[in-house]
Coordinates of C-alpha atoms in Angstrom, one line a residue:
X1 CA -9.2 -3.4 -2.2
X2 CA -11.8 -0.7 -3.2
X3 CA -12.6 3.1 -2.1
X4 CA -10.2 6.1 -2.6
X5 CA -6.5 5.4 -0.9
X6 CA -4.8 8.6 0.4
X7 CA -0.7 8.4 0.9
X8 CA 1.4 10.9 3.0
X9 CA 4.8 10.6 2.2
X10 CA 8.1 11.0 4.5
X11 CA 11.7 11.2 3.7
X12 CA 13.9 10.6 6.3
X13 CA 17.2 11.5 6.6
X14 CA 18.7 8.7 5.6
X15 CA 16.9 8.9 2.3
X16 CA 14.7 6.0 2.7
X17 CA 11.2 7.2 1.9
X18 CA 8.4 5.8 4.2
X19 CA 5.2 6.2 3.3
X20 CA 1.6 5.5 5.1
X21 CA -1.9 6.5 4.0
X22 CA -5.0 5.2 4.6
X23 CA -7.8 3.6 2.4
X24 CA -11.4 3.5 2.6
X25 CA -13.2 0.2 3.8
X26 CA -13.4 -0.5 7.2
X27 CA -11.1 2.3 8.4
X28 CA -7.9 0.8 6.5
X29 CA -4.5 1.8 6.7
X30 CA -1.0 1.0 5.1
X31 CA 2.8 1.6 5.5
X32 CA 5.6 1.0 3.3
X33 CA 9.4 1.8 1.8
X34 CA 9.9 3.4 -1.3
X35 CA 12.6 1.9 -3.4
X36 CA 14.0 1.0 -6.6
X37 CA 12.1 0.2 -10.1
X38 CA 9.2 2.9 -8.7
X39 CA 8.5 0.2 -6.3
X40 CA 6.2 0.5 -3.2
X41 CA 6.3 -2.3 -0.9
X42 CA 4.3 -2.5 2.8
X43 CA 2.4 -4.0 4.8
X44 CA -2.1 -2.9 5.0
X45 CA -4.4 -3.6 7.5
X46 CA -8.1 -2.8 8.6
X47 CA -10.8 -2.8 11.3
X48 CA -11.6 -4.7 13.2
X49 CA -8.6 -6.9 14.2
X50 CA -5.7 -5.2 12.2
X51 CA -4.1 -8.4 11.8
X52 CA -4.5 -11.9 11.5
X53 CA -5.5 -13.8 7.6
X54 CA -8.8 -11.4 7.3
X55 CA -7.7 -7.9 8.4
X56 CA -4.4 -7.7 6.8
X57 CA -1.5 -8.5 5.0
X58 CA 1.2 -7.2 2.3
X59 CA 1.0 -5.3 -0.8
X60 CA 3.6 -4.1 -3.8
X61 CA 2.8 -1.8 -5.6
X62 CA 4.6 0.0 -9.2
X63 CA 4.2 3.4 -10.0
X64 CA 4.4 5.4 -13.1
X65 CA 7.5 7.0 -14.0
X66 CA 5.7 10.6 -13.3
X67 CA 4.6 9.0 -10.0
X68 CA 0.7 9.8 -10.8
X69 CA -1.0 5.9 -11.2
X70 CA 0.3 2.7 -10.0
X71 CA -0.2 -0.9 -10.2
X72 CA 0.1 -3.7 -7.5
X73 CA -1.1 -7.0 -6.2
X74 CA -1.7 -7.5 -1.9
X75 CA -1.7 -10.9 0.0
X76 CA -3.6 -11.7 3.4
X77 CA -2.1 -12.5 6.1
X78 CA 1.7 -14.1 6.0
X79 CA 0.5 -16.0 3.0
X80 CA 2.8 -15.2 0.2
X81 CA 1.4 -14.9 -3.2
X82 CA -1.2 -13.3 -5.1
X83 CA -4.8 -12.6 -4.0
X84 CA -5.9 -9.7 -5.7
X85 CA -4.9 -6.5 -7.6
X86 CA -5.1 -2.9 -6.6
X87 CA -4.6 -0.6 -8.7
X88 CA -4.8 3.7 -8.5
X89 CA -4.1 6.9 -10.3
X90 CA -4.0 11.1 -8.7
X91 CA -6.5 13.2 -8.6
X92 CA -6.3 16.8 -8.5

């Protein structure tokens, strides 16, 4: 995935921590949980179906213990596995 991702975070009261944010490339968008290990995991999807094997899929991401880059891999579709990596760090 390219183009700057922005994430809005939201704890609920249950502690869980959802979190959606949006990337660039054809309007694209992503929710996920926040859990253990620094681990992200969601789903992403983008214009113009958002769904289907082309406009969506899952991603996992890791973050740094400081919480300011992260690594992660995303799939299409609901094909498991690997097809790329995306990667990211802050900016201020």
């Amino acid at each position: 995935m390219n183009g700057p991702l922005s994430i809005d975070i939201v704890f609920s009261v249950d502690e869980v921590v959802t979190i959606t944010g949006t990337f660039e490339g054809d309007d694209g968008r992503l929710s996920g949980t926040f859990g253990k290990f620094n681990q992200l995991k969601g789903t992403w999807a983008e214009a113009p179906s958002y769904s289907g094997d082309k406009d969506s899929g899952g991603f996992t991401f890791t973050f740094s213990d400081d919480l300011t880059s992260f690594y992660g891999t995303y799939s299409y579709g609901t094909t498991p596995g690997f097809a790329g990596e995306w990667n990211g760090k802050g900016s201020n």
